Short mmCIF file of C-alpha atoms in Angstrom, two decimals:
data_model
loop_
_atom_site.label_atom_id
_atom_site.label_comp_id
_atom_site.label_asym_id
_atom_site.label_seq_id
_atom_site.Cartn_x
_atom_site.Cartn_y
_atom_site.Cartn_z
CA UNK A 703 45.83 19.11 7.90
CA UNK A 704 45.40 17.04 10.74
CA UNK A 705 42.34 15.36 12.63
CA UNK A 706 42.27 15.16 16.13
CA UNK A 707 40.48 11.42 16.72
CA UNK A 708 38.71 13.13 19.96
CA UNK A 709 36.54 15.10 17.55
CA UNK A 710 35.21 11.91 15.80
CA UNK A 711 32.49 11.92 19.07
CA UNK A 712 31.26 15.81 18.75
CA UNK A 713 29.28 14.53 15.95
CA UNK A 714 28.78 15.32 12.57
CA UNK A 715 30.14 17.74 11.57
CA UNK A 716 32.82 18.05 13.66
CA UNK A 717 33.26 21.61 15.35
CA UNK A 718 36.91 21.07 15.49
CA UNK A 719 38.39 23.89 14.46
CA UNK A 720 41.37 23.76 11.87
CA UNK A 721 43.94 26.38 12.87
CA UNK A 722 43.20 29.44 11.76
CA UNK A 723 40.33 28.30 10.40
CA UNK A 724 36.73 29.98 11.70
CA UNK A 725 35.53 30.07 14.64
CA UNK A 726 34.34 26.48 15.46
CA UNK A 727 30.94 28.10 16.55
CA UNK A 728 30.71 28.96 12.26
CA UNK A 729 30.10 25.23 11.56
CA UNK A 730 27.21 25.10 13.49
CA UNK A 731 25.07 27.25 11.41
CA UNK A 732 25.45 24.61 8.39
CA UNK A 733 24.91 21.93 10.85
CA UNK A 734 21.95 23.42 12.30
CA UNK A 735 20.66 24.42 9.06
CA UNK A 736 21.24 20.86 7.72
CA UNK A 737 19.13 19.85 10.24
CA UNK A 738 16.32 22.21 9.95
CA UNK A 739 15.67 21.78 6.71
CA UNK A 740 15.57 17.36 7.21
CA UNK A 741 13.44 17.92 9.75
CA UNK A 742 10.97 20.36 8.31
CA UNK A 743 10.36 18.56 5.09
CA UNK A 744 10.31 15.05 7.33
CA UNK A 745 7.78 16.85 9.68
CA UNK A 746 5.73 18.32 6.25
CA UNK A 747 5.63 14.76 4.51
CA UNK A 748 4.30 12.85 7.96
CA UNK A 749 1.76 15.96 8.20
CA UNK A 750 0.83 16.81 4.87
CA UNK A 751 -2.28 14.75 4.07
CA UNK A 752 -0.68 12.96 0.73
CA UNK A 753 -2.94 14.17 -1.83
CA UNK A 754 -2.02 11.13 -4.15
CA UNK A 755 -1.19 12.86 -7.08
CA UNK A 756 0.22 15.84 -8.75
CA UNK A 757 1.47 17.39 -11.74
CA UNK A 758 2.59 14.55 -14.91
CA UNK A 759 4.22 15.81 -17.47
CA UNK A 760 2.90 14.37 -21.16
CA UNK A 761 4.33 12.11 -22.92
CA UNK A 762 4.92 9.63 -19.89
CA UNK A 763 2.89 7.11 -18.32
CA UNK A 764 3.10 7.98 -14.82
CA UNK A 765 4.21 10.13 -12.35
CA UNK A 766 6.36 7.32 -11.19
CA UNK A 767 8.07 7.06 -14.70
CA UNK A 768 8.55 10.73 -14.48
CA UNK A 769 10.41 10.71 -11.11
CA UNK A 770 12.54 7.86 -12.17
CA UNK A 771 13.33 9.41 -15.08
CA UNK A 772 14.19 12.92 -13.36
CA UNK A 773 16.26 11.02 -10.44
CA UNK A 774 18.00 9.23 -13.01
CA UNK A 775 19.07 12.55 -14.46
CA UNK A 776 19.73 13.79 -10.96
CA UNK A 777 22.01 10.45 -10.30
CA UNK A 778 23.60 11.07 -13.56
CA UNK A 779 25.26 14.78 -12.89
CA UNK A 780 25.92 13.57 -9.28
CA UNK A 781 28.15 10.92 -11.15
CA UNK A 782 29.75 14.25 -12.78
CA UNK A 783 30.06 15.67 -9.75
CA UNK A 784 32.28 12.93 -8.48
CA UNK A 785 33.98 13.06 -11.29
CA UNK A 786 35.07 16.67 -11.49
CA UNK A 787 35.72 16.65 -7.66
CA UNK A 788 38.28 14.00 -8.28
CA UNK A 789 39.64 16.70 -10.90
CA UNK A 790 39.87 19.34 -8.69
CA UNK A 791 41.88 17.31 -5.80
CA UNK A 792 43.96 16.27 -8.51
CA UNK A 793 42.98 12.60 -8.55
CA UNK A 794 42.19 12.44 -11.97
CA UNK A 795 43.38 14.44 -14.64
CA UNK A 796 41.02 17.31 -15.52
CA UNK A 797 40.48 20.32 -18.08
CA UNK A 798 41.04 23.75 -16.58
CA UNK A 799 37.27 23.99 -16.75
CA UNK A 800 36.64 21.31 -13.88
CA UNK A 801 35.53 23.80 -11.57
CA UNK A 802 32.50 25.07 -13.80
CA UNK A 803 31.77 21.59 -14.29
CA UNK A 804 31.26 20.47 -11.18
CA UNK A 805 29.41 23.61 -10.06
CA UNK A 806 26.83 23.49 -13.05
CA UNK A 807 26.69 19.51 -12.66
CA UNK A 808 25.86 20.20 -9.30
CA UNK A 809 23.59 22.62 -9.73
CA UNK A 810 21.70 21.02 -12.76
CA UNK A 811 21.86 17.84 -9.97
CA UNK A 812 20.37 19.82 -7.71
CA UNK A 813 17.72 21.67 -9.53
CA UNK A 814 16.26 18.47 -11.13
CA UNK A 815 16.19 16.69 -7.98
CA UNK A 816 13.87 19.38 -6.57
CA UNK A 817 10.62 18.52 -8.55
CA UNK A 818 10.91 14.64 -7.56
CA UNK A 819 11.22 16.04 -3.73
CA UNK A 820 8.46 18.14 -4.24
CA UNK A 821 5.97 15.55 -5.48
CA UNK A 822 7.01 12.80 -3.17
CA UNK A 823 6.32 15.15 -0.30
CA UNK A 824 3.29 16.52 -1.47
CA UNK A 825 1.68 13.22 -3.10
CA UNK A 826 3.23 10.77 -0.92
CA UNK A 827 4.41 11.85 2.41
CA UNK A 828 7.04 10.28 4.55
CA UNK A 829 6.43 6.88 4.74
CA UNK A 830 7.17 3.78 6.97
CA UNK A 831 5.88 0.82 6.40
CA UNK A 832 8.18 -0.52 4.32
CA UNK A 833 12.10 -0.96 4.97
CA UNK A 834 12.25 0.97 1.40
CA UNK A 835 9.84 3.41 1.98
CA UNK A 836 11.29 4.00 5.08
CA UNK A 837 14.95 4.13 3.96
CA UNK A 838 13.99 6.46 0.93
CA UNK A 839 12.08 8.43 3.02
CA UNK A 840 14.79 9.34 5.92
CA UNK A 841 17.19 9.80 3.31
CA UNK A 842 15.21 12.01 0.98
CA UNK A 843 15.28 14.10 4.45
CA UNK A 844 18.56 13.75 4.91
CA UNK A 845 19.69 14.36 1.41
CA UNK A 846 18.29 18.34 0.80
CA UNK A 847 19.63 18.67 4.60
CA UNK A 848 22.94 17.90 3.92
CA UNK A 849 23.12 20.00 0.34
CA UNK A 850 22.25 23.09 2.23
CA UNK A 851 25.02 22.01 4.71
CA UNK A 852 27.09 21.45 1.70
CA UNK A 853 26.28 24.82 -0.13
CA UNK A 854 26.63 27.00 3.74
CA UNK A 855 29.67 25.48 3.71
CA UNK A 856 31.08 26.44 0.40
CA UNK A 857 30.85 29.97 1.82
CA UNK A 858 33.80 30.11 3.96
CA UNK A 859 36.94 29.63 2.87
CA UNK A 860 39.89 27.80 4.62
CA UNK A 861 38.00 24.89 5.81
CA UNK A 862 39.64 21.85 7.04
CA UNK A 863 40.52 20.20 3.95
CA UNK A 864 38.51 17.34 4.81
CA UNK A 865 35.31 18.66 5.33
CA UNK A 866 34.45 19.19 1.94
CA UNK A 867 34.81 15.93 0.71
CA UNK A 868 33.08 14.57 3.20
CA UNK A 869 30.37 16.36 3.20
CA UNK A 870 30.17 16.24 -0.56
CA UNK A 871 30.37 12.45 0.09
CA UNK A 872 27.90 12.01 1.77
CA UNK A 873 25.23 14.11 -0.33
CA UNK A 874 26.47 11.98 -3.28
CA UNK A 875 25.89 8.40 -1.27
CA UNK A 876 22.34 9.65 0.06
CA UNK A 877 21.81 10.59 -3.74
CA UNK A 878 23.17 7.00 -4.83
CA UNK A 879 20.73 5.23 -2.05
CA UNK A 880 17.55 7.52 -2.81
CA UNK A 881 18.14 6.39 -6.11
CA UNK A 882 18.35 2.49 -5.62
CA UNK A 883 15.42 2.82 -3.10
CA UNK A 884 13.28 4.86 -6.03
CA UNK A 885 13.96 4.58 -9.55
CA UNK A 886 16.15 1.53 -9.45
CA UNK A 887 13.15 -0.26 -7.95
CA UNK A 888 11.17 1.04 -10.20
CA UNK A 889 12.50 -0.21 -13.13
CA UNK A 890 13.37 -3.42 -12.01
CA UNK A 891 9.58 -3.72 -10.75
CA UNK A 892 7.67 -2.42 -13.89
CA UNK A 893 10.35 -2.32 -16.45
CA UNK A 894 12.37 0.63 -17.70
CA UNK A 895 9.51 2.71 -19.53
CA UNK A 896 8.82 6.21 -20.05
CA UNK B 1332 35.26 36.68 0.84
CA UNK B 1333 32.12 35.34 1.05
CA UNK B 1334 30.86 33.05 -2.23
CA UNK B 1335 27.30 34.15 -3.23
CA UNK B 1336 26.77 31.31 -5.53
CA UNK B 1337 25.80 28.32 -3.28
CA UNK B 1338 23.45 30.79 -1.75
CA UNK B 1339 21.81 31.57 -4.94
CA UNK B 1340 22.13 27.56 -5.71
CA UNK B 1341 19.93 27.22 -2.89
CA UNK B 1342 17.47 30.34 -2.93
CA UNK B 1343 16.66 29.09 -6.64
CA UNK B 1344 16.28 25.16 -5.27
CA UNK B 1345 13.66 26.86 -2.70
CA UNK B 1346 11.94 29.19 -5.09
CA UNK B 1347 11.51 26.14 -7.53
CA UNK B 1348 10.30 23.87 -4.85
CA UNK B 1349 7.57 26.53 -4.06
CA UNK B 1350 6.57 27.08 -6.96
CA UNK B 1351 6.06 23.22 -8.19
CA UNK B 1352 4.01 23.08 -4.67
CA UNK B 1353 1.58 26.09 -4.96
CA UNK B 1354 1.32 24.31 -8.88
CA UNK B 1355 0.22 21.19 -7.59
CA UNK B 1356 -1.74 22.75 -4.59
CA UNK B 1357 -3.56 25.07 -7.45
CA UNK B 1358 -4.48 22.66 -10.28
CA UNK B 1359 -5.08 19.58 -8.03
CA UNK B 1360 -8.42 19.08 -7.58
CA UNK B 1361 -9.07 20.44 -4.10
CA UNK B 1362 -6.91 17.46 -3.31
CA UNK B 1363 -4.28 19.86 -1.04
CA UNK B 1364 -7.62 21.17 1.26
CA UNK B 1365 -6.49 19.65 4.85
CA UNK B 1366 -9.69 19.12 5.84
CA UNK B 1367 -10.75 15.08 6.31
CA UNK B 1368 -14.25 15.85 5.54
CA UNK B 1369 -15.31 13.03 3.36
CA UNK B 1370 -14.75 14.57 -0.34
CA UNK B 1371 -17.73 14.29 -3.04
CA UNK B 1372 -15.44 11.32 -4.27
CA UNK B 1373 -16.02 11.30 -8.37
CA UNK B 1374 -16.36 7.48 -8.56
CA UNK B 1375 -18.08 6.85 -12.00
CA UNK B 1376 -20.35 4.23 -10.80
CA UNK B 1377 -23.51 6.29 -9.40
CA UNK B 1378 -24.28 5.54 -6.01
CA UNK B 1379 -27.31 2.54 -5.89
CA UNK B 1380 -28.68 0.79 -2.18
CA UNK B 1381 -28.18 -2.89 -3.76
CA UNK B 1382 -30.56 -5.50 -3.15
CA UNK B 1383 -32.35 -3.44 -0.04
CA UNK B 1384 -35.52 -3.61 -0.25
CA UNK B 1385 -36.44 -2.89 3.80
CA UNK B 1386 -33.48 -0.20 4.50
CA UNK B 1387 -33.42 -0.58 8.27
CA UNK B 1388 -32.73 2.56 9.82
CA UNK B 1389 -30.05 1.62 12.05
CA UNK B 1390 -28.33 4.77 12.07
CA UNK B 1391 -29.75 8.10 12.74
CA UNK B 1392 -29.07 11.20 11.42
CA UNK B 1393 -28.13 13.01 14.27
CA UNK B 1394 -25.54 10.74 14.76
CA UNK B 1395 -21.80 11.67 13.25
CA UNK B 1396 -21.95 8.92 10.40
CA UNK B 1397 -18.95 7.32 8.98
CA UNK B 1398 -17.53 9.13 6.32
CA UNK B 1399 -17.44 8.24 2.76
CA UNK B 1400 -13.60 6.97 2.35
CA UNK B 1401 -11.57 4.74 0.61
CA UNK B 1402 -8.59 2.33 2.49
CA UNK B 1403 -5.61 0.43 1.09
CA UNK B 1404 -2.50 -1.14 2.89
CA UNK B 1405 -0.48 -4.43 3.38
CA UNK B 1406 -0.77 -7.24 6.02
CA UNK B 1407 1.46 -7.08 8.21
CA UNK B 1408 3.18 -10.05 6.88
CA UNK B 1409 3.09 -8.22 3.50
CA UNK B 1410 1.97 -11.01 2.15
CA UNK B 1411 -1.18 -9.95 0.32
CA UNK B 1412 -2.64 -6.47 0.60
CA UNK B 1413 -6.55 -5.32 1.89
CA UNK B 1414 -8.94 -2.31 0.39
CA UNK B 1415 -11.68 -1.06 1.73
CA UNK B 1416 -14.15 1.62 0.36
CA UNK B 1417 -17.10 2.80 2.98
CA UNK B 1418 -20.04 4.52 1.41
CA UNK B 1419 -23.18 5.76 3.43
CA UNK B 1420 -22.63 3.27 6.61
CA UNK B 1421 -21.59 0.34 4.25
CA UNK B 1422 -18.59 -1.46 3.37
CA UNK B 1423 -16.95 -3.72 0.69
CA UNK B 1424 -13.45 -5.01 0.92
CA UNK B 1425 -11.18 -6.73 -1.06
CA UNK B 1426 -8.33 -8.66 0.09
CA UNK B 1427 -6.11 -10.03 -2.44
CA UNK B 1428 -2.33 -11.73 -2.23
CA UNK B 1429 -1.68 -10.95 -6.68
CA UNK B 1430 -1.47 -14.45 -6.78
CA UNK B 1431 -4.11 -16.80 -6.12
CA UNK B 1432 -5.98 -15.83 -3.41
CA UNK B 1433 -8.82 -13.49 -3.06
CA UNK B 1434 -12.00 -12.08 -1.67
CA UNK B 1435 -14.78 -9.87 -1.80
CA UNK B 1436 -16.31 -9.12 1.50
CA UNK B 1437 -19.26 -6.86 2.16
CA UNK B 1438 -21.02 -5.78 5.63
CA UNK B 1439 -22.05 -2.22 7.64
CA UNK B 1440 -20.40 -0.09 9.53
CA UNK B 1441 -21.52 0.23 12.91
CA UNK B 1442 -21.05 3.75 14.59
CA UNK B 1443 -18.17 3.36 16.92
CA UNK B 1444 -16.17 2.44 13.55
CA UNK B 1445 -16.14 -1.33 14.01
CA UNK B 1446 -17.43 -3.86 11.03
CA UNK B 1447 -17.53 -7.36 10.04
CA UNK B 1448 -17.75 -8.15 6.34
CA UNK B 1449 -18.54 -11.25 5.32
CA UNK B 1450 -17.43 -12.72 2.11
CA UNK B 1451 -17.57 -16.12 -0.03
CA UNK B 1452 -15.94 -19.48 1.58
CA UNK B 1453 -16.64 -18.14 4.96
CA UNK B 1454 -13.75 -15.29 4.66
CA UNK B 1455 -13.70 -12.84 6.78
CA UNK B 1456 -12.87 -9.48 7.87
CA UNK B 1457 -13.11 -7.30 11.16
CA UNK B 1458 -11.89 -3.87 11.57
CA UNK B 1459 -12.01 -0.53 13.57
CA UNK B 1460 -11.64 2.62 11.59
CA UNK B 1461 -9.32 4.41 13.36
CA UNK B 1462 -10.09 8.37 13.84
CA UNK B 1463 -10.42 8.00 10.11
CA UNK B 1464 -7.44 8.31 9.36
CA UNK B 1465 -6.75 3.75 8.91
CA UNK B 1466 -8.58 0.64 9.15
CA UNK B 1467 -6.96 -1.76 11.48
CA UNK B 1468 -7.96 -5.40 11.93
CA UNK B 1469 -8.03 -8.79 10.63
CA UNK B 1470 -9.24 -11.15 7.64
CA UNK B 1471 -9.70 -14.79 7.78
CA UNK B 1472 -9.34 -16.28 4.53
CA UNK B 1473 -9.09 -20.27 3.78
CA UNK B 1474 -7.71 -20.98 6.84
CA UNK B 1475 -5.20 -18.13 7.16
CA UNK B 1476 -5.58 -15.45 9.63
CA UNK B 1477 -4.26 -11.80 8.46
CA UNK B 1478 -3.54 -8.87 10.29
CA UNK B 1479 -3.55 -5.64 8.18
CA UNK B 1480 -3.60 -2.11 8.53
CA UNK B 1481 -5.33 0.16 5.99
CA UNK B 1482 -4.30 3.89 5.54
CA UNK B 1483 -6.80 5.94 4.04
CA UNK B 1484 -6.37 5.90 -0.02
CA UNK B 1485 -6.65 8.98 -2.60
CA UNK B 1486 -7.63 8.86 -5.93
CA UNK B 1487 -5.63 7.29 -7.64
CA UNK B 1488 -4.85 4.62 -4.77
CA UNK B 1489 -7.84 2.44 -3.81
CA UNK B 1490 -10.03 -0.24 -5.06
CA UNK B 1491 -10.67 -1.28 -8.63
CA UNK B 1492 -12.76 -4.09 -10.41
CA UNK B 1493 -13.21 -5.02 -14.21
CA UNK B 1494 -16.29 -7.32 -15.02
CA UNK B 1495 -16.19 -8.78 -18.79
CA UNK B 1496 -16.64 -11.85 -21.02
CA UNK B 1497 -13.75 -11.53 -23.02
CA UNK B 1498 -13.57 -14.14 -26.00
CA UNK B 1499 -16.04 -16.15 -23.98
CA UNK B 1500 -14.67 -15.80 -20.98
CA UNK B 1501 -15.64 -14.81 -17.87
CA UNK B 1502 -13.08 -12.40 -16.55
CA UNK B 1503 -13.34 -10.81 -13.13
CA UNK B 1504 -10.45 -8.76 -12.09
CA UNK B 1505 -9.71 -7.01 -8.71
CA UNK B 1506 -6.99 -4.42 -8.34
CA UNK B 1507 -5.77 -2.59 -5.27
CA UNK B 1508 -3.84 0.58 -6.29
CA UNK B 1509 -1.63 1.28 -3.00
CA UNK B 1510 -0.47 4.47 -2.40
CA UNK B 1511 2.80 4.26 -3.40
CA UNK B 1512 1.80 3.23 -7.24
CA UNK B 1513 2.16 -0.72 -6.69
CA UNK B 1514 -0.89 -2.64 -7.60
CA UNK B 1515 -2.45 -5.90 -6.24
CA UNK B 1516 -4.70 -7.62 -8.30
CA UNK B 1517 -6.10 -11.09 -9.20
CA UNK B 1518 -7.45 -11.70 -12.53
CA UNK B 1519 -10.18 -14.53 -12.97
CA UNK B 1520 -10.57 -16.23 -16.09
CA UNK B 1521 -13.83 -18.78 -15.59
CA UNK B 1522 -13.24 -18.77 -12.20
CA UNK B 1523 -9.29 -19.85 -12.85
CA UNK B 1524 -7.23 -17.42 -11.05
CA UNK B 1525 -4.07 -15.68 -12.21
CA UNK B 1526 -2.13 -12.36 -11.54
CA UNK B 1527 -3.64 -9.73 -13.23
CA UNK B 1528 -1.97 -7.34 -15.55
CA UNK B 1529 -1.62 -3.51 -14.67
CA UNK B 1530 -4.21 -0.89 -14.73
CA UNK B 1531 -3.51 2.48 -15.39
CA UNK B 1532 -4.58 4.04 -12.34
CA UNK B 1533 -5.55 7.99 -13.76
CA UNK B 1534 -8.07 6.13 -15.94
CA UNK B 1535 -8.57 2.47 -15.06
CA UNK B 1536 -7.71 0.74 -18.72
CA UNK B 1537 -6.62 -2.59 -18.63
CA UNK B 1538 -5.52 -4.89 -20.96
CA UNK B 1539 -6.75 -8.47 -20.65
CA UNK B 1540 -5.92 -10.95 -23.35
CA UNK B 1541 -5.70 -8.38 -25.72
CA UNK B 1542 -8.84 -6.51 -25.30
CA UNK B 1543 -8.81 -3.58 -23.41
CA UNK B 1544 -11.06 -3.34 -20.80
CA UNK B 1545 -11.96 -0.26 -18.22
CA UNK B 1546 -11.81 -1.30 -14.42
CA UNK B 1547 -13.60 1.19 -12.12
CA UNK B 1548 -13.57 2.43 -8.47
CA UNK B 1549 -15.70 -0.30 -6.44
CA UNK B 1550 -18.53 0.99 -4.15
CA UNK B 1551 -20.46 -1.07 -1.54
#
């Protein structure tokens, strides 16, 4: 499959068709719902009045702890995910079962990210006024944006065969930097405790 | 052709999302009304007029007072961070860098929003509360001069203070609780002072040289 290098400036992602791929007008429905969805929950966490806390779950000492905890878990299956993608392209040797893997991983991913989205929206906000806030809060944005793109995507077959992977890429790096802006600080700051 | 499993992938991320936020909207404690009325905030510490005997009635009450609020941010150098809690027209602020350097500072609110508090050592603070929503302004401490920017604080962010004589000590700590979970404080053993250990924020226990001590939201 080949690129043309004029597409690199249409943006991401790149409505260049593949040939016989979709109609190039297909890819902007991901795109557009990628950024829908980063926009809405940026526009809800600057609006939202942060309520400062929300649900804790026992047997932890803070809602921080919690998050860190569930992102870790999050960053963990994303590490799958990278894992049994390399599988499927045949970059590393994988079971037959790669392909369940790295949906459930995903999904698991996915699913345990959504509580830690939901209370730093709803506690927090988006934030600015620190380069980490800031970071973590663009990319938090960014992040559930480009899994929906991800996911839209997944519905059509014969896709250029690099739009997957980069795609997927890029939800895993956001994932990776949320992380380091979040937990990792975290437990560097107050120590890795539940 | 079409795969109906990142769909549901998604439709099940949404549904949980929704349902953790009408959780939290539900069981927290009117915290999600949008409203910026002042809220009947629960602080422990009953409301007393200290040390005023001759309550001038500067403000009267047709007037739209000030409401009741709390305030916590950075300088802008991020050097040391600022609280202020406003209760009935009067403030107290504490700025604090978590390492050394402190103050308590106390003064009214006029009406338009402005205020100077005044604390020990000639420090300093002037502000404008801004469509109360922030605090914006300036503290003058030893010889430093500090910009800062308070947003408004919920529970658990805000101000804290511990009074206690701990093995015949006098400790005196000061904690601001900033709204993303990072503290400030100074702890102040005989007047000798030292970063202060972290306070549980839900319920304000502290543990200072191995006795556990409760610090509590600060009113003016």
């Amino acid at each position: 499959m080949t690129v043309d290098p004029n597409a690199a400036t249409q943006g991401f992602p790149s409505p260049k068709p593949a040939r016989g791929g979709p109609h190039p007008a297909r890819y902007l429905v991901p795109a557009l719902v990628a950024a829908a969805v980063a926009v809405a929950l940026g526009v809800y966490g600057k609006v939202h009045d942060p309520a400062g806390t929300a649900f804790n779950l026992a047997g932890f000492s803070s809602t921080g702890a919690v998050k860190s905890w569930l992102a870790t878990v999050s960053l963990f299956f994303a590490l799958v995910q990278l894992m049994s993608a390399l599988m499927l392209y045949g970059k590393l040797p994988g079971p037959r079962w790669s392909s369940t893997l790295h949906r459930w991983s995903g999904r698991v991913a996915f699913l345990v990210a959504v509580p830690v989205a939901v209370h730093c929206l709803y506690a927090l906000g988006y934030q600015t006024y620190e380069s980490r806030v800031f970071w973590h809060s663009l990319l938090g944005c960014f992040f559930f944006g480009a899994f929906s793109a991800k996911m839209l995507l997944l519905r059509w077959e014969r896709l250029p065969g690099w739009m997957l992977p980069l795609v997927g890429g890029l939800v895993f790096t956001a994932l990776t930097l949320i992380w380091l802006t979040s937990a990792f600080w975290f437990f560097s700051t107050f120590g890795v405790t539940t | 052709m079409k795969r109906s499993g990142p769909l549901l992938t998604l439709l099940a991320g949404l549904l949980l999302g929704l349902f953790m936020l009408s959780l939290n909207a539900t069981t927290g404690t009117k915290t999600a009304s949008s409203t910026y009325q002042d809220e009947p905030s629960p602080s422990p510490t009953p409301k007393r007029t200290v040390t005023s005997p001759a309550p001038t009635p500067t403000r009267s009450p047709s007037r739209t007072p000030i409401p009741n609020a709390d305030y916590a941010g950075r300088t802008d150098d991020d050097s040391a961070a600022v609280a202020v809690t406003l209760r009935d027209g009067k403030a107290i602020a504490y700025f604090c860098d978590g390492r050394d350097k402190e103050s308590w500072l106390k003064g009214d609110v006029r009406d338009d929003g402005s205020m100077r508090l005044t604390g020990k050592g000639d420090a300093e603070l002037n502000g404008t509360l801004k469509a109360g929503k922030r605090i914006r302004g300036t503290v003058d401490i030893g010889g430093g001069h500090y910009a800062f920017t308070a947003d408004k604080a919920k529970k658990p962010s805000g101000l804290y203070r511990a009074t206690a004589a701990v093995r015949g000590a006098k400790i005196d700590g000061g904690w601001i609780v900033l709204r993303d979970g990072t503290q400030v404080g100074i702890l102040t053993r005989d007047g000798e002072p030292s970063p202060a250990p972290r306070i549980d924020p839900e319920t304000g226990v502290v543990t200072v040289d191995g006795q556990q001590l409760t610090a509590r939201p600060v009113t003016p």
